[in-house]
Short mmCIF file of C-alpha atoms in Angstrom, two decimals:
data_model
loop_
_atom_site.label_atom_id
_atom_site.label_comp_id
_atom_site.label_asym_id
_atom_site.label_seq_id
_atom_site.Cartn_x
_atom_site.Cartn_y
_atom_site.Cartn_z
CA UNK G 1 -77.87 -40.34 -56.92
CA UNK G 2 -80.39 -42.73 -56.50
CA UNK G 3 -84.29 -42.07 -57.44
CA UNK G 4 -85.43 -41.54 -53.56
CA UNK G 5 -82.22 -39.56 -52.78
CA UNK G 6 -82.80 -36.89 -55.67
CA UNK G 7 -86.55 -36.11 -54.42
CA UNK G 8 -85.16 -35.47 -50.96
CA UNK G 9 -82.58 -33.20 -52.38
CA UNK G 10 -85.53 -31.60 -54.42
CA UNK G 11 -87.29 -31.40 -51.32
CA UNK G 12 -84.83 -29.22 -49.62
CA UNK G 13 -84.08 -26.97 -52.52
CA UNK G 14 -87.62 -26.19 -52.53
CA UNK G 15 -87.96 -25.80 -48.55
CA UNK G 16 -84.60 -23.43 -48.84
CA UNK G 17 -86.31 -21.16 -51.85
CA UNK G 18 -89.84 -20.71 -49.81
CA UNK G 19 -88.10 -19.74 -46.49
CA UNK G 20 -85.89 -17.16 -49.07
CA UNK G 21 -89.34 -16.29 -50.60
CA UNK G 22 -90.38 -15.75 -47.13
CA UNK G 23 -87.72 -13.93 -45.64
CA UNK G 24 -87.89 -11.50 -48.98
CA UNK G 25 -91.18 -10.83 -48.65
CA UNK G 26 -91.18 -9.85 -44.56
CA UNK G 27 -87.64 -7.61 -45.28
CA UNK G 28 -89.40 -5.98 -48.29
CA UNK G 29 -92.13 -4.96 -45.61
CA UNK G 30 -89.94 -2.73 -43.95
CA UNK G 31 -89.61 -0.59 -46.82
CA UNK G 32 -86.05 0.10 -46.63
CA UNK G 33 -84.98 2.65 -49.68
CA UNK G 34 -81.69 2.14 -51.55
CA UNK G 35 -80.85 5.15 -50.11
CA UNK G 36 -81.01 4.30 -46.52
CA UNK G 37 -78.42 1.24 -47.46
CA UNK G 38 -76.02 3.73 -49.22
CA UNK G 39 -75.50 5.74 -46.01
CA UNK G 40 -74.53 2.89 -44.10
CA UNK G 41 -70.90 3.28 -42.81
CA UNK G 42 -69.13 -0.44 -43.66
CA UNK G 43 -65.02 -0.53 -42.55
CA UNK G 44 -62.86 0.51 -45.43
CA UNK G 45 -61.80 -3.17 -46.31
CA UNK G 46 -65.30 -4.62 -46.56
CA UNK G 47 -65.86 -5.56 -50.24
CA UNK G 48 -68.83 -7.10 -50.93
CA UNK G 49 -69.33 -9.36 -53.98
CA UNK G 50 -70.87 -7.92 -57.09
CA UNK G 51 -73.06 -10.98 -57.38
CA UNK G 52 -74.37 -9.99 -53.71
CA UNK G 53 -74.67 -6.21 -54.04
CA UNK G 54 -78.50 -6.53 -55.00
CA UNK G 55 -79.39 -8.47 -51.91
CA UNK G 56 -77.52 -6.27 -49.45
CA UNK G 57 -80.56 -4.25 -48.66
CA UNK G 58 -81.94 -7.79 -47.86
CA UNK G 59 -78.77 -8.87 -45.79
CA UNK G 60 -79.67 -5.23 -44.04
CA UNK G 61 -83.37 -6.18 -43.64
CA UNK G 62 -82.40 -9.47 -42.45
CA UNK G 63 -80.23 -8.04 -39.16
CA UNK G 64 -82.80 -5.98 -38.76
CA UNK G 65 -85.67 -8.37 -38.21
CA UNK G 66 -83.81 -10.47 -35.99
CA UNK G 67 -82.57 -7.74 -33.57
CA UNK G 68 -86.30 -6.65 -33.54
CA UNK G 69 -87.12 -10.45 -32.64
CA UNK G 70 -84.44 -10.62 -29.98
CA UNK G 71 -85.87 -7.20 -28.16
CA UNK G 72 -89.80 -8.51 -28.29
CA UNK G 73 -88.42 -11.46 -26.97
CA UNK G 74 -86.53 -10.27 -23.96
CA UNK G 75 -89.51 -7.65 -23.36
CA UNK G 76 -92.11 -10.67 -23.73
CA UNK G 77 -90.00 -13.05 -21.16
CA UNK G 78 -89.30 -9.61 -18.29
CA UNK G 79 -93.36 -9.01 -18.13
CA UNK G 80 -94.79 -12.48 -18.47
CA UNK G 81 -96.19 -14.47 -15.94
CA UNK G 82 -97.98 -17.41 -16.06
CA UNK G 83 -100.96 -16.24 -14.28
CA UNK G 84 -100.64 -12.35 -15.33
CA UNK G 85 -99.69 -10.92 -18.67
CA UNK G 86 -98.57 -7.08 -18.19
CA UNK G 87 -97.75 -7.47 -21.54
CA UNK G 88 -98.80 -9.65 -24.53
CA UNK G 89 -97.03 -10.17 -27.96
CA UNK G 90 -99.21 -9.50 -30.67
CA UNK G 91 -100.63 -13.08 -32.38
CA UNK G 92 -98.52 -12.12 -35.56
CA UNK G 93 -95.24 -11.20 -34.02
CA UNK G 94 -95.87 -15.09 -32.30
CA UNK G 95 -96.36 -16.75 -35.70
CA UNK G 96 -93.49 -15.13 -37.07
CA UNK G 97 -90.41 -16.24 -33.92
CA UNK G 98 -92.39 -19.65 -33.82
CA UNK G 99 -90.02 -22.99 -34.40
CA UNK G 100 -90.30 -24.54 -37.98
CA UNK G 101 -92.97 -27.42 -37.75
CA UNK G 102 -92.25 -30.95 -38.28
CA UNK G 103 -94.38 -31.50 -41.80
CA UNK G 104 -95.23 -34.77 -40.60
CA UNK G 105 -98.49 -33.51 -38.77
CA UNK G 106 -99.94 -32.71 -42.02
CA UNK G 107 -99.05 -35.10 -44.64
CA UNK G 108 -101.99 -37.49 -45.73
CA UNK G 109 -104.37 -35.73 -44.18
CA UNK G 110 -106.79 -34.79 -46.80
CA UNK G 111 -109.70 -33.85 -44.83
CA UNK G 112 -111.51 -34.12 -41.52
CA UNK G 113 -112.44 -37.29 -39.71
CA UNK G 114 -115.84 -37.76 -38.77
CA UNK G 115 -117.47 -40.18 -36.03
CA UNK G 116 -119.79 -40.77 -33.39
CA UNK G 117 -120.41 -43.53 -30.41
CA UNK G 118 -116.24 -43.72 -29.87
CA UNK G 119 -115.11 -44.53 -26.70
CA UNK G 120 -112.95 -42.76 -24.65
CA UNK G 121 -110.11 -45.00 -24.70
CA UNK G 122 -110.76 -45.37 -28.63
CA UNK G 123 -110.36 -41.64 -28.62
CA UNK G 124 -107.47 -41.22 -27.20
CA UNK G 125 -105.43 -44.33 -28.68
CA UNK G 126 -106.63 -43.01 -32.11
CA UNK G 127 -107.12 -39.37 -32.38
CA UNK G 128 -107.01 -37.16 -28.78
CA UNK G 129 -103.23 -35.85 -28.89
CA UNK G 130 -102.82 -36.44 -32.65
CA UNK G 131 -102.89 -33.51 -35.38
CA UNK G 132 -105.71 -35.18 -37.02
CA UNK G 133 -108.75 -32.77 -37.16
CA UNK G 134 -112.22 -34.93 -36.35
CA UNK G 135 -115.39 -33.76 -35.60
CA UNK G 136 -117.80 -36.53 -33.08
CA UNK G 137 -121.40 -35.53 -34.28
CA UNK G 138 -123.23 -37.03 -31.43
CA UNK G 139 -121.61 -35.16 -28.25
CA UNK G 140 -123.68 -32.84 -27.38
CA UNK G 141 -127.33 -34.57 -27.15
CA UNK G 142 -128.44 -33.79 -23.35
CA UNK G 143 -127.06 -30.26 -23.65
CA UNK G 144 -129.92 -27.77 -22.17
CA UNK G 145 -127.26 -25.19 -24.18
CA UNK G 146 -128.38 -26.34 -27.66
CA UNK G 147 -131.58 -25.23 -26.75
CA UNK G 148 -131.30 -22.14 -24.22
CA UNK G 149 -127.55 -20.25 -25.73
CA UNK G 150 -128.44 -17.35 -27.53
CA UNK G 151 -127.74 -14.02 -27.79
CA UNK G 152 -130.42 -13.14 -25.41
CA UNK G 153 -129.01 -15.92 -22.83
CA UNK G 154 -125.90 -14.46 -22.66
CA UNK G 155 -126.95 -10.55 -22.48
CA UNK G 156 -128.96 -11.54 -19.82
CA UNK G 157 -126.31 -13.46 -18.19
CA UNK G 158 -123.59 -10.90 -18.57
CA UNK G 159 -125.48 -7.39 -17.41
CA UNK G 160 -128.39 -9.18 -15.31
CA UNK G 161 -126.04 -11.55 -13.17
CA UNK G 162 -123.54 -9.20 -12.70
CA UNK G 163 -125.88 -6.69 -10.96
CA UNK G 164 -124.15 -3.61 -12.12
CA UNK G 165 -120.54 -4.62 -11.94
CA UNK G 166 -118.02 -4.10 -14.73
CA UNK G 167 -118.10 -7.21 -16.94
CA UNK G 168 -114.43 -8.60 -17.16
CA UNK G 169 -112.72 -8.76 -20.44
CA UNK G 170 -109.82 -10.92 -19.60
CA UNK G 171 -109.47 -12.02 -23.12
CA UNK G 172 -111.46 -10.22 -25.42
CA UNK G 173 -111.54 -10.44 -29.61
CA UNK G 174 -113.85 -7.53 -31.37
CA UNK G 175 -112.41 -9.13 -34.69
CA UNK G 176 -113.74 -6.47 -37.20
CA UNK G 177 -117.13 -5.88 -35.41
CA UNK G 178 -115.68 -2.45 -33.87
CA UNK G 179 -116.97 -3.99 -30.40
CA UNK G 180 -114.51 -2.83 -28.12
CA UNK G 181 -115.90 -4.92 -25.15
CA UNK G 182 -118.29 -7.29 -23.82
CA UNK G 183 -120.32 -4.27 -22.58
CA UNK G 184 -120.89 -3.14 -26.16
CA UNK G 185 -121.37 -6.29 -27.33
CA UNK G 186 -124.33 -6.41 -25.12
CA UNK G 187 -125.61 -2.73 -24.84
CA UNK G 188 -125.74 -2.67 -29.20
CA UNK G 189 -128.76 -1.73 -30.68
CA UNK G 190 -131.37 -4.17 -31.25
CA UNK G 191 -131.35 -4.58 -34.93
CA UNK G 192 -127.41 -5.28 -34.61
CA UNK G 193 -127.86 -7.57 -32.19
CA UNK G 194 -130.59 -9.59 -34.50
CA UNK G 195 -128.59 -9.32 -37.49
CA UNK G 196 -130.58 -6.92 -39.04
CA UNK G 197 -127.76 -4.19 -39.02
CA UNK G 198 -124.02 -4.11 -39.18
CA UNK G 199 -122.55 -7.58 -39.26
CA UNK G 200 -120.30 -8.86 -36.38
CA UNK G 201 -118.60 -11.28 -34.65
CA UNK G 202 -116.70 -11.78 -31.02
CA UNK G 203 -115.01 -13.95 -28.94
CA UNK G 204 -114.15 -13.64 -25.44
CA UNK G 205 -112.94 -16.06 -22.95
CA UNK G 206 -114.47 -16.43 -18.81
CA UNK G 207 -112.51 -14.85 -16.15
CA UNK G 208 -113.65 -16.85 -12.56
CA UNK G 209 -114.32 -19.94 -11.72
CA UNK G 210 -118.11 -19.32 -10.62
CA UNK G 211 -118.52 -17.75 -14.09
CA UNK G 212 -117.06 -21.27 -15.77
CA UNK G 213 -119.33 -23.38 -13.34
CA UNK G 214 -122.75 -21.31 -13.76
CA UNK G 215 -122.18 -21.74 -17.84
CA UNK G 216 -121.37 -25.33 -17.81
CA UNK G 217 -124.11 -26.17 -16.25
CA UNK G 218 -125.80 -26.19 -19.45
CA UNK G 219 -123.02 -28.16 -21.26
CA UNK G 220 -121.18 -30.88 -19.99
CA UNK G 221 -117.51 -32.87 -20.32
CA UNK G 222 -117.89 -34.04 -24.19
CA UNK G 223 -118.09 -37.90 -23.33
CA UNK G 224 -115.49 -39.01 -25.73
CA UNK G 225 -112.36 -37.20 -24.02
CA UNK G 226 -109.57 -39.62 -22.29
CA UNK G 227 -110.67 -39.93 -18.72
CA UNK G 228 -107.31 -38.85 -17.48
CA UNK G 229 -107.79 -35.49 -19.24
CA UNK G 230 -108.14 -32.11 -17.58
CA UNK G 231 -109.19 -28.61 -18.13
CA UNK G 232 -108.39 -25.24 -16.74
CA UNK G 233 -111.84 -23.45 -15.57
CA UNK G 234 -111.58 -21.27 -18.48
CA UNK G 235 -113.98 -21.35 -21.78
CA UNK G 236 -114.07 -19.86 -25.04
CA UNK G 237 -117.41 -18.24 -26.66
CA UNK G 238 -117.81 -17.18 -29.74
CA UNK G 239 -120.65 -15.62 -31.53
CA UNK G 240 -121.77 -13.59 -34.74
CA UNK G 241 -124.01 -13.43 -37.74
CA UNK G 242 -123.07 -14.85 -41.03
CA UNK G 243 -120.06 -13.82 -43.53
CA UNK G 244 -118.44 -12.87 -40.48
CA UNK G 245 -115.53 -15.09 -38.48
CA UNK G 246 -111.73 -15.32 -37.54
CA UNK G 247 -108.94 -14.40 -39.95
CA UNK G 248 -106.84 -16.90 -40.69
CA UNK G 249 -104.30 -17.45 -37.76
CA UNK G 250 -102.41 -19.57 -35.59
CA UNK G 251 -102.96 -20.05 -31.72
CA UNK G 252 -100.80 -19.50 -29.05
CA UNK G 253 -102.26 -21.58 -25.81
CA UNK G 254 -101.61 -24.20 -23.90
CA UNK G 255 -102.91 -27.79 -25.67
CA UNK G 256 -105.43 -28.96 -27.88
CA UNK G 257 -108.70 -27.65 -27.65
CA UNK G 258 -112.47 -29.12 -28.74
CA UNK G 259 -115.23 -26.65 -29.84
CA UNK G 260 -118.96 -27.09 -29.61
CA UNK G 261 -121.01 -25.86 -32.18
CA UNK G 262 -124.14 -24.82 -30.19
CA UNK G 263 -126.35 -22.99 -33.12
CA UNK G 264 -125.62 -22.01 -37.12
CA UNK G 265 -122.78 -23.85 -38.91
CA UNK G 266 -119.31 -22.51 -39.29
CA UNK G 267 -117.18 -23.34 -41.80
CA UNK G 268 -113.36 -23.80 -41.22
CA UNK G 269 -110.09 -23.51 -43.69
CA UNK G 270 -107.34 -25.50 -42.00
CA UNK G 271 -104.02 -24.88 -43.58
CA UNK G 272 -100.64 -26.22 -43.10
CA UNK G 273 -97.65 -24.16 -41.59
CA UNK G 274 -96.14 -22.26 -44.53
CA UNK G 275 -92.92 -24.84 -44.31
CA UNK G 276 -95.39 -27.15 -45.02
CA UNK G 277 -97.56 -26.17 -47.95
CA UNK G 278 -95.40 -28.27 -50.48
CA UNK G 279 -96.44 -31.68 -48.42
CA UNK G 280 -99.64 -30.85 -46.93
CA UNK G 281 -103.28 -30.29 -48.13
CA UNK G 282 -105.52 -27.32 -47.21
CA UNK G 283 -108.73 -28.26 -45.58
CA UNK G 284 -112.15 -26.93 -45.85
CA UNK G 285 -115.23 -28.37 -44.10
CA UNK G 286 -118.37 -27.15 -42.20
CA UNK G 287 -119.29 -27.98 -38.56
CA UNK G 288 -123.42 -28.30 -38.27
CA UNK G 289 -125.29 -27.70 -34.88
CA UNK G 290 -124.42 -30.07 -32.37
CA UNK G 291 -120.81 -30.80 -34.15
CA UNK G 292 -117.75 -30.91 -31.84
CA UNK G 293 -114.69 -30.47 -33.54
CA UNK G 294 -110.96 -31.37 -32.23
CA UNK G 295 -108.07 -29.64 -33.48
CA UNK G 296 -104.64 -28.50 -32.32
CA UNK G 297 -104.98 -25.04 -33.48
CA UNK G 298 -101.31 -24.48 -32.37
CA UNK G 299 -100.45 -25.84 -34.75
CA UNK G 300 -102.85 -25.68 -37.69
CA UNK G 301 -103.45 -22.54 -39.09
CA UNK G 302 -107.77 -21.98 -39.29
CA UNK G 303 -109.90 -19.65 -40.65
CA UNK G 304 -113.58 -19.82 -39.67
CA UNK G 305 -116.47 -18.08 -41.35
CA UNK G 306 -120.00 -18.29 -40.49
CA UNK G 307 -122.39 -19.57 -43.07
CA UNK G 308 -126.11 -18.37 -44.14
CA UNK G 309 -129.04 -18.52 -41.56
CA UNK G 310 -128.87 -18.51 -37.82
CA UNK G 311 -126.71 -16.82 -35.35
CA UNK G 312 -123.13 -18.88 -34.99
CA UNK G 313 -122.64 -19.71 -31.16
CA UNK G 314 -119.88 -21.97 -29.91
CA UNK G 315 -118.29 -23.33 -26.71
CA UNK G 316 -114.67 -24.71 -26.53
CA UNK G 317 -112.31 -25.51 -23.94
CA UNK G 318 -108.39 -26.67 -23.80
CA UNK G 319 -107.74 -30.35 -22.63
CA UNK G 320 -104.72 -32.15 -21.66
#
């Protein structure tokens, strides 16, 4: 075996351990007792090997995991449409039935690309439907939201505009702020809401198209974007104090996505899929005010956290 041939075969011993690791770890979840395995009936003939009898109650787990899979699959696929969810799998039952990722999206990428006065065609020969994270610092110059987004702005916008209706939650994330809704997030008290009180942080996503249009009116189409790309007339917001942010997690929408960085500075983990972590690096890196950042969060696992001083506001959108 030559040199090149015995690191591949390394390579795959280790890849088979961590998914064994893996799969250990998530059948070791369900707490299944020795004693539950013992009163399983097996046919008369069955013999199982000595040198397997310890892992049986993994072999057990195992079966059971998958059937579980196969039923939130079926239940996922009867009540999903593409322009109503009834009912939504939970973010970590997606990560866990998601297909193994090819480690090529990560290797030699050791940190985040960072550039300004690109051109849209440079853009997207280079870096627009790539893996490679990149943040363009000078996007968001005539942007009346830089100046006008706050807290304030979007109270105002939320309860004022609406003139008394129910504020829509289509998609809605209280994170660990105990914010059940938009309304709360808006109706708090006013030392929580100027980060004198309990921390917090939210995201939520706009429900109509009139909603969309009235907020992008203070932001525009980030210049650098392939002029053949398009958006859906739905944006994300997020917003919160410092030490607060997104656990770490993978997305499950549609394509790649920038986000704006309005006001504070965020700081972002990137990590590769956990097929990956022998080949791959993990990333940390902080987006200032004014920042736009591109990443396929699909595919990268991110964790953001908001750093010391002002409020952390941000604007992002999918693009295909």
């Amino acid at each position: 075996m030559n040199g090149d041939s015995a690191k591949q075969y390394e390579k795959k011993i280790k890849t088979a351990e961590f998914k064994c690791l893996k799969l250990i770890r998530k059948i070791e979840n369900l707490k299944l007792k020795t004693t539950f395995v013992a009163k399983l009936e097996l046919p008369h003939k069955v013999q199982i090997p000595s040198e397997f009898r310890r892992y049986f109650k993994y072999i057990i787990g195992a079966t059971v995991v998958a059937f579980l899979g196969f039923i939130l699959s079926w239940i996922f696929n009867q009540f999903y449409t593409e322009n109503d969810c009834i009912l939504q799998l939970p973010s970590s039952s997606k990560s866990l039935f998601r297909p193994p990722e090819d480690c090529s999206m990560c290797i030699n990428i050791k940190n985040v690309t960072r550039l300004s006065d690109i051109t849209a065609e440079e853009f997207e020969e280079l870096f627009a439907y790539t893996t490679k994270p990149v943040i363009v610092t000078d996007a968001t110059r005539d942007w009346r939201a830089i100046e006008e987004f706050s807290y304030d702005f979007f109270a105002d916008f939320y309860l004022n505009e609406k003139k008394g209706k129910r504020i829509n939650d289509c998609f809605y994330f209280s994170y660990k702020s105990g914010l059940n809704s938009l309304e709360e997030v808006f109706t708090m008290d006013e030392n929580r809401a100027n980060l004198s009180g309990e921390p917090w942080y939210v995201g939520w996503s706009t429900c109509y198209d009139e909603e969309t249009r009235k907020l992008r009116s203070y932001y525009s189409r980030p210049y650098f974007l392939p002029k053949t790309a398009e958006s859906d007339m739905v944006d994300w917001i997020f917003m919160g104090g410092p030490g607060q942010g997104a656990h770490m997690h993978v997305d499950s929408v549609r394509h790649i996505s920038w986000q704006a960085q309005i006001r504070g500075r965020k700081q972002w983990e990137l990590a590769p899929p956990p097929e990956c972590i022998y080949w791959c690096d993990w990333i940390t890196f902080t987006v200032e005010p004014g920042e736009i950042l591109v990443v396929d969060t699909n595919r990268w696992y991110h964790k953001t956290t908001v750093l010391p001083g002002d409020i952390s506001i941000t604007i992002g959108a999918e693009f295909d």
